[in-house]
Short mmCIF file of C-alpha atoms and ligand atoms in Angstrom, two decimals:
data_model
loop_
_atom_site.label_atom_id
_atom_site.label_comp_id
_atom_site.label_asym_id
_atom_site.label_seq_id
_atom_site.Cartn_x
_atom_site.Cartn_y
_atom_site.Cartn_z
CA MET A 264 90.81 38.75 223.56
CA LYS A 265 89.53 35.31 222.56
CA ASN A 266 86.34 34.88 220.58
CA ARG A 267 84.39 37.58 222.30
CA ARG A 268 80.68 37.22 221.96
CA GLN A 269 79.39 40.36 220.41
CA PHE A 270 75.90 41.59 220.02
CA LEU A 271 75.72 43.02 216.59
CA LYS A 272 72.99 45.01 215.08
CA VAL A 273 72.75 43.33 211.75
CA SER A 274 71.25 44.99 208.76
CA ALA A 275 71.16 41.62 207.01
CA LEU A 276 71.19 42.41 203.35
CA GLY A 277 68.95 39.52 202.55
CA SER A 278 66.28 41.27 204.58
CA VAL A 279 66.93 44.60 202.92
CA ALA A 280 66.46 43.03 199.51
CA VAL A 281 63.13 41.53 200.56
CA LEU A 282 62.13 44.88 201.99
CA THR A 283 62.76 46.55 198.67
CA ASN A 284 60.81 43.94 196.75
CA THR A 285 57.79 44.23 198.96
CA ALA A 286 57.85 47.94 199.64
CA CYS A 287 54.39 48.33 198.14
CA ASN A 288 52.91 46.00 200.74
CA GLY A 289 52.66 47.91 204.00
CA GLN A 290 52.31 44.90 206.29
CA GLU A 291 55.20 42.96 204.78
CA SER A 292 57.38 46.05 204.81
CA ALA A 293 56.76 46.53 208.50
CA ASP A 294 57.60 42.88 209.21
CA ASN A 295 60.76 43.04 207.21
CA GLN A 296 61.76 46.25 208.88
CA LYS A 297 61.54 44.35 212.16
CA ASP A 298 63.82 41.63 210.74
CA THR A 299 66.30 44.17 209.54
CA ASN A 300 66.66 45.70 212.97
CA GLU A 301 66.71 42.41 214.81
CA ILE A 302 69.54 42.09 217.30
CA ILE A 303 71.24 38.78 216.81
CA ASN A 304 74.04 37.10 218.63
CA ILE A 305 77.05 36.61 216.40
CA GLU A 306 80.43 35.36 217.40
CA VAL A 307 83.01 37.66 215.85
CA LYS A 308 86.42 36.08 215.42
CA LYS A 309 88.95 38.83 215.86
CA PRO A 310 91.60 39.78 215.42
CA ILE A 311 92.45 37.75 212.37
CA VAL A 312 94.78 38.09 209.41
CA VAL A 313 94.83 36.07 206.19
CA SER A 314 97.26 36.35 203.29
CA THR A 315 98.21 34.63 200.06
CA TRP A 316 100.69 31.78 199.61
CA ASN A 317 103.39 30.35 201.88
CA HIS A 318 105.20 33.66 202.22
CA GLY A 319 102.06 34.81 204.05
CA MET A 320 103.21 32.93 207.18
CA ASP A 321 106.10 35.34 207.85
CA ALA A 322 104.07 38.32 206.75
CA ASN A 323 101.26 37.32 209.11
CA LYS A 324 103.72 37.21 212.02
CA ALA A 325 104.50 40.90 211.54
CA ALA A 326 100.82 41.72 211.11
CA TRP A 327 99.97 39.72 214.23
CA GLU A 328 102.47 41.75 216.27
CA VAL A 329 100.33 44.78 215.50
CA LEU A 330 96.93 43.11 215.83
CA SER A 331 97.67 41.31 219.08
CA ASN A 332 98.74 44.61 220.61
CA LYS A 333 95.40 46.11 219.69
CA GLY A 334 96.85 47.93 216.70
CA SER A 335 94.82 48.80 213.63
CA ALA A 336 94.20 46.49 210.70
CA LEU A 337 95.71 49.19 208.49
CA ASP A 338 99.02 49.20 210.37
CA ALA A 339 98.94 45.41 210.48
CA VAL A 340 98.58 44.86 206.74
CA GLU A 341 101.25 47.43 205.93
CA ALA A 342 103.70 45.90 208.41
CA GLY A 343 102.84 42.42 207.20
CA VAL A 344 103.39 42.80 203.48
CA ARG A 345 106.54 44.88 204.00
CA VAL A 346 108.19 41.68 205.23
CA THR A 347 107.58 39.98 201.89
CA GLU A 348 108.57 43.08 199.91
CA SER A 349 111.94 43.21 201.71
CA ASP A 350 112.64 39.49 201.37
CA ALA A 351 115.28 39.28 198.64
CA ASP A 352 114.67 35.53 198.25
CA ASN A 353 111.08 36.04 197.23
CA MET A 354 111.06 36.43 193.46
CA SER A 355 107.59 37.83 192.97
CA VAL A 356 107.31 40.80 195.34
CA GLY A 357 109.48 43.88 195.97
CA LEU A 358 113.23 43.39 196.33
CA GLY A 359 114.37 40.33 194.37
CA GLY A 360 111.22 40.28 192.23
CA LEU A 361 111.64 38.95 188.70
CA PRO A 362 111.98 41.76 186.18
CA ASP A 363 109.98 42.55 183.06
CA ARG A 364 111.22 41.30 179.69
CA ASP A 365 113.62 44.25 179.47
CA GLY A 366 115.26 43.27 182.74
CA ILE A 367 113.64 46.04 184.80
CA VAL A 368 111.84 45.36 188.10
CA THR A 369 108.59 47.31 188.28
CA LEU A 370 106.28 47.14 191.27
CA ASP A 371 102.54 47.53 191.85
CA ALA A 372 100.85 47.91 195.24
CA CYS A 373 97.74 49.20 196.93
CA ILE A 374 96.24 49.57 200.39
CA MET A 375 92.69 50.26 201.61
CA ASP A 376 91.28 50.97 205.05
CA HIS A 377 87.96 50.72 206.89
CA LYS A 378 86.91 54.22 205.84
CA SER A 379 87.34 53.38 202.16
CA ASN A 380 90.49 55.47 202.03
CA CYS A 381 92.86 53.95 199.52
CA GLY A 382 96.20 54.53 197.88
CA ALA A 383 98.16 52.82 195.13
CA VAL A 384 101.35 52.90 193.13
CA ALA A 385 101.86 51.29 189.75
CA PHE A 386 104.91 50.70 187.58
CA LEU A 387 107.14 51.96 190.38
CA GLN A 388 110.88 51.29 190.15
CA ASN A 389 113.75 51.21 192.66
CA ILE A 390 111.71 51.43 195.86
CA GLU A 391 111.81 48.43 198.18
CA ASN A 392 108.49 48.98 199.97
CA PRO A 393 105.88 50.19 197.50
CA ILE A 394 103.10 49.47 200.00
CA SER A 395 104.36 52.28 202.22
CA VAL A 396 104.45 54.64 199.25
CA ALA A 397 100.86 53.60 198.49
CA ARG A 398 99.91 54.46 202.06
CA LYS A 399 101.52 57.89 201.67
CA VAL A 400 99.55 58.43 198.46
CA MET A 401 96.43 57.59 200.47
CA GLU A 402 97.26 59.81 203.42
CA ASP A 403 99.19 62.73 201.94
CA THR A 404 97.60 63.35 198.53
CA PRO A 405 94.07 63.91 197.23
CA HIS A 406 94.66 61.05 194.77
CA VAL A 407 94.34 57.28 194.81
CA MET A 408 97.07 56.18 192.40
CA LEU A 409 100.45 57.44 191.24
CA ALA A 410 102.38 55.64 188.50
CA GLY A 411 105.90 55.37 187.11
CA GLU A 412 108.19 58.36 187.26
CA GLY A 413 105.64 60.45 189.17
CA ALA A 414 105.28 57.76 191.82
CA LEU A 415 109.07 57.55 192.15
CA MET A 416 109.40 61.34 192.45
CA PHE A 417 106.70 61.35 195.11
CA ALA A 418 108.39 58.50 197.01
CA LYS A 419 111.75 60.25 197.00
CA ASP A 420 110.06 63.43 198.14
CA LYS A 421 108.66 61.49 201.07
CA GLY A 422 112.11 60.25 202.03
CA PHE A 423 112.09 56.75 200.47
CA LYS A 424 115.56 55.72 199.31
CA GLU A 425 116.25 54.31 195.86
CA THR A 426 117.54 50.73 195.82
CA ASN A 427 118.55 48.38 193.04
CA LEU A 428 115.78 45.76 193.22
CA LEU A 429 117.28 43.36 190.67
CA THR A 430 119.16 40.76 192.71
CA ASP A 431 121.78 38.47 191.19
CA ASN A 432 119.38 35.54 191.33
CA ALA A 433 116.61 37.42 189.56
CA LYS A 434 119.08 38.68 186.96
CA LYS A 435 120.31 35.14 186.33
CA ALA A 436 116.75 33.86 185.92
CA TRP A 437 115.99 36.67 183.49
CA GLU A 438 119.15 35.96 181.47
CA GLU A 439 118.13 32.33 181.28
CA TRP A 440 114.65 33.35 180.10
CA MET A 441 116.20 35.67 177.50
CA LYS A 442 117.71 32.66 175.68
CA ASP A 443 114.27 31.85 174.27
CA ALA A 444 112.43 34.98 175.39
CA GLU A 445 109.15 33.12 175.14
CA TYR A 446 106.36 35.21 176.59
CA LYS A 447 104.56 32.78 178.88
CA PRO A 448 103.74 34.18 182.27
CA VAL A 449 104.27 31.45 184.85
CA ILE A 450 101.86 31.38 187.76
CA ASN A 451 101.44 28.98 190.61
CA ILE A 452 104.37 26.74 189.78
CA GLU A 453 106.74 27.74 192.52
CA ASN A 454 103.90 28.49 194.88
CA HIS A 455 104.96 31.96 195.83
CA ASP A 456 103.45 34.96 194.16
CA THR A 457 101.84 38.29 194.91
CA ILE A 458 101.07 38.90 198.54
CA GLY A 459 97.55 40.02 199.31
CA MET A 460 96.62 40.42 202.96
CA LEU A 461 93.34 41.11 204.76
CA ALA A 462 92.94 41.86 208.47
CA LEU A 463 90.17 42.44 210.98
CA ASP A 464 91.34 44.23 214.11
CA GLU A 465 90.21 44.27 217.74
CA GLU A 466 87.96 47.26 216.98
CA GLY A 467 86.22 45.25 214.27
CA ASN A 468 87.70 47.26 211.41
CA LEU A 469 88.93 45.76 208.16
CA SER A 470 91.87 46.74 205.97
CA GLY A 471 93.79 45.14 203.12
CA ALA A 472 97.04 45.40 201.20
CA CYS A 473 98.33 43.91 197.98
CA THR A 474 101.85 44.15 196.53
CA THR A 475 103.74 42.49 193.69
CA SER A 476 106.44 42.67 191.07
CA GLY A 477 103.75 41.40 188.71
CA LEU A 478 104.01 38.74 186.08
CA ALA A 479 107.60 37.74 185.41
CA TYR A 480 108.97 38.97 182.07
CA LYS A 481 105.85 41.03 181.40
CA MET A 482 105.92 43.78 178.77
CA HIS A 483 107.61 46.93 180.01
CA GLY A 484 104.87 49.23 181.27
CA ARG A 485 102.39 46.44 181.95
CA VAL A 486 100.34 46.98 185.12
CA GLY A 487 98.31 44.15 186.62
CA ASP A 488 95.38 43.97 189.01
CA SER A 489 97.38 44.30 192.20
CA PRO A 490 97.45 48.12 192.44
CA ILE A 491 93.88 48.51 191.17
CA ILE A 492 91.29 49.07 193.86
CA GLY A 493 88.36 46.78 193.10
CA ALA A 494 90.51 44.32 191.14
CA GLY A 495 93.47 43.17 193.27
CA LEU A 496 91.95 44.43 196.51
CA PHE A 497 88.69 45.79 197.88
CA VAL A 498 87.50 46.62 201.37
CA ASP A 499 84.03 47.64 202.46
CA ASN A 500 83.98 47.87 206.22
CA GLU A 501 80.23 47.22 206.33
CA VAL A 502 80.62 43.88 204.61
CA GLY A 503 84.10 42.44 204.16
CA ALA A 504 87.30 42.52 202.19
CA ALA A 505 88.83 40.54 199.34
CA CYS A 506 92.12 40.30 197.49
CA ALA A 507 93.41 38.42 194.48
CA THR A 508 96.49 36.67 193.20
CA GLY A 509 97.19 35.19 189.79
CA VAL A 510 96.85 36.47 186.25
CA GLY A 511 95.91 40.09 186.79
CA GLU A 512 94.25 40.58 183.42
CA ALA A 513 91.59 37.98 184.32
CA VAL A 514 91.00 39.65 187.68
CA ILE A 515 90.63 43.11 186.14
CA ARG A 516 88.18 41.81 183.51
CA THR A 517 85.85 40.58 186.21
CA ALA A 518 86.33 43.43 188.73
CA GLY A 519 87.38 40.50 190.91
CA SER A 520 87.82 41.69 194.48
CA ALA A 521 85.00 44.24 194.37
CA MET A 522 82.73 41.53 193.02
CA VAL A 523 83.65 39.13 195.82
CA VAL A 524 82.74 41.80 198.38
CA GLU A 525 79.47 42.57 196.62
CA LEU A 526 78.54 38.88 196.64
CA MET A 527 79.19 38.77 200.39
CA ARG A 528 76.94 41.82 200.73
CA GLN A 529 74.23 39.79 199.05
CA GLY A 530 74.57 37.12 201.69
CA LYS A 531 77.17 34.71 200.34
CA THR A 532 79.80 33.30 202.66
CA PRO A 533 83.39 34.35 201.89
CA GLU A 534 84.10 31.00 200.24
CA GLU A 535 80.90 31.07 198.18
CA ALA A 536 81.67 34.60 197.02
CA CYS A 537 85.21 33.66 195.94
CA LYS A 538 83.91 30.53 194.19
CA GLU A 539 81.32 32.47 192.23
CA VAL A 540 83.85 34.94 190.83
CA ILE A 541 86.26 32.10 190.03
CA GLY A 542 83.37 30.55 188.07
CA ARG A 543 82.92 33.77 186.11
CA ILE A 544 86.63 33.88 185.31
CA ILE A 545 86.47 30.31 184.05
CA SER A 546 83.43 30.98 181.88
CA LYS A 547 84.97 34.10 180.33
CA HIS A 548 88.35 32.64 179.37
CA GLU A 549 88.82 30.06 176.64
CA ASN A 550 92.48 29.55 177.60
CA ILE A 551 91.64 28.89 181.22
CA GLU A 552 94.16 26.03 181.44
CA ASN A 553 96.89 28.71 181.40
CA ILE A 554 95.24 31.01 183.89
CA GLN A 555 95.46 30.66 187.64
CA VAL A 556 93.59 33.08 189.89
CA GLY A 557 92.98 32.80 193.61
CA PHE A 558 90.81 34.94 195.84
CA ILE A 559 90.72 35.36 199.61
CA ALA A 560 87.76 36.96 201.36
CA LEU A 561 87.23 37.97 204.99
CA ASN A 562 83.95 39.23 206.35
CA LYS A 563 83.04 41.45 209.30
CA ASN A 564 82.53 38.44 211.54
CA GLY A 565 86.07 37.23 210.97
CA GLU A 566 84.96 34.39 208.70
CA PHE A 567 87.30 33.80 205.80
CA GLY A 568 87.22 31.81 202.61
CA CYS A 569 89.37 31.25 199.55
CA TYR A 570 89.06 29.64 196.14
CA GLY A 571 91.28 29.07 193.10
CA VAL A 572 90.77 28.30 189.44
CA HIS A 573 93.32 25.47 189.65
CA SER A 574 94.72 23.41 192.49
CA GLY A 575 97.79 24.71 194.29
CA PHE A 576 96.55 27.98 195.76
CA ASN A 577 96.95 28.23 199.51
CA ILE A 578 96.64 30.92 202.14
CA ALA A 579 98.21 31.71 205.49
CA LEU A 580 95.93 32.22 208.49
CA ARG A 581 96.70 33.75 211.87
CA ASP A 582 94.17 34.25 214.64
CA ASN A 583 93.98 33.57 218.34
CA GLU A 584 93.89 29.81 217.78
CA ASN A 585 95.66 29.19 214.51
CA GLU A 586 98.87 29.87 212.72
CA LYS A 587 98.74 27.70 209.65
CA MET A 588 98.39 27.25 205.93
CA VAL A 589 94.99 26.45 204.43
CA ASP A 590 94.61 24.87 200.99
CA ALA A 591 92.06 26.61 198.82
CA LYS A 592 89.36 24.64 197.08
CA PHE A 593 89.49 24.88 193.31
CA GLU A 594 87.46 24.21 190.16
CA LEU A 595 90.01 22.61 187.85
CA ASN A 596 92.57 20.00 188.80
CA LYS A 597 95.65 20.78 186.75
C1 SD4 B 3 99.72 40.49 188.42
N1 SD4 B 3 98.27 39.51 190.04
O1 SD4 B 3 100.57 41.35 188.25
C2 SD4 B 3 99.65 39.83 189.74
C3 SD4 B 3 100.54 38.65 189.73
C4 SD4 B 3 100.22 37.67 190.78
O2 SD4 B 3 100.32 35.70 191.76
O3 SD4 B 3 99.38 37.81 191.59
N2 SD4 B 3 100.78 36.57 190.83
O4 SD4 B 3 98.96 40.11 187.53
#
């Protein structure tokens, strides 16, 4: 349904903060209480899906299939990022991903729903769709994250088949890299990296997914931000959702995605929230010229925003009116 006008009961967090500050003043408290419960007319744009980089266009198509048939945001994000994971031509996610410096493809992924359920796998090998294993961790175990051999054993137990993820192209690229074996993670050059996806469904629920083969030629055993709830992805159904792409270490250091959601809770727009955390990343890294990070945020009203450290980050958008790429604003022009 197009742009339905919704009457939302908004517990605007700005008002809540004022309420707290003035709790000792009875009259002001009562006034603010009234504000907090005010019914306001907000146009909610749903369903909507946003995802990182150009590969997000194809991934969004699969997600839109689910969303436009009134499916859940959770099913949509899983279906969406599976497309990228299974694309052998994409050298940064799932099958065909560039290996670590020992020539081994290791995958990280996580998923989170509107009830704050979440699941993740890290350092997983030989499984084409880690996002679906992450969902199984969420749904079939009391845990949030499984890693390495244990994650693989769990996946096989759940019926996932082992596959050789190192394609000829990725192997060739690795062999080329091995000639100098210079450890210099490359981000943002070829404009296709981790896929992070956020969706708001017809019911008004948010979910997100994030999946990657991580930094090319990373140290064996290295895990980035992408499978870490709060870093590569965070969803709070009361407020919004955020996901990250880029140098995972910088995202983990700043609790990136959780921070973006918290800033939206405090009243920032999705773009303002992303921009603020990008600013923190810049101020905390002396070698920022070598670090690209991009965030996407989506709030409960279906408003989205994105921001990058450097130019070049873009996101794919699909809603009832649009199917397009959007260039993110950025702080530093490389
Ligand atoms: C990582 N954040 O493993 C991932 C890599 C990435 O865009 O997103 N590249 O650090």
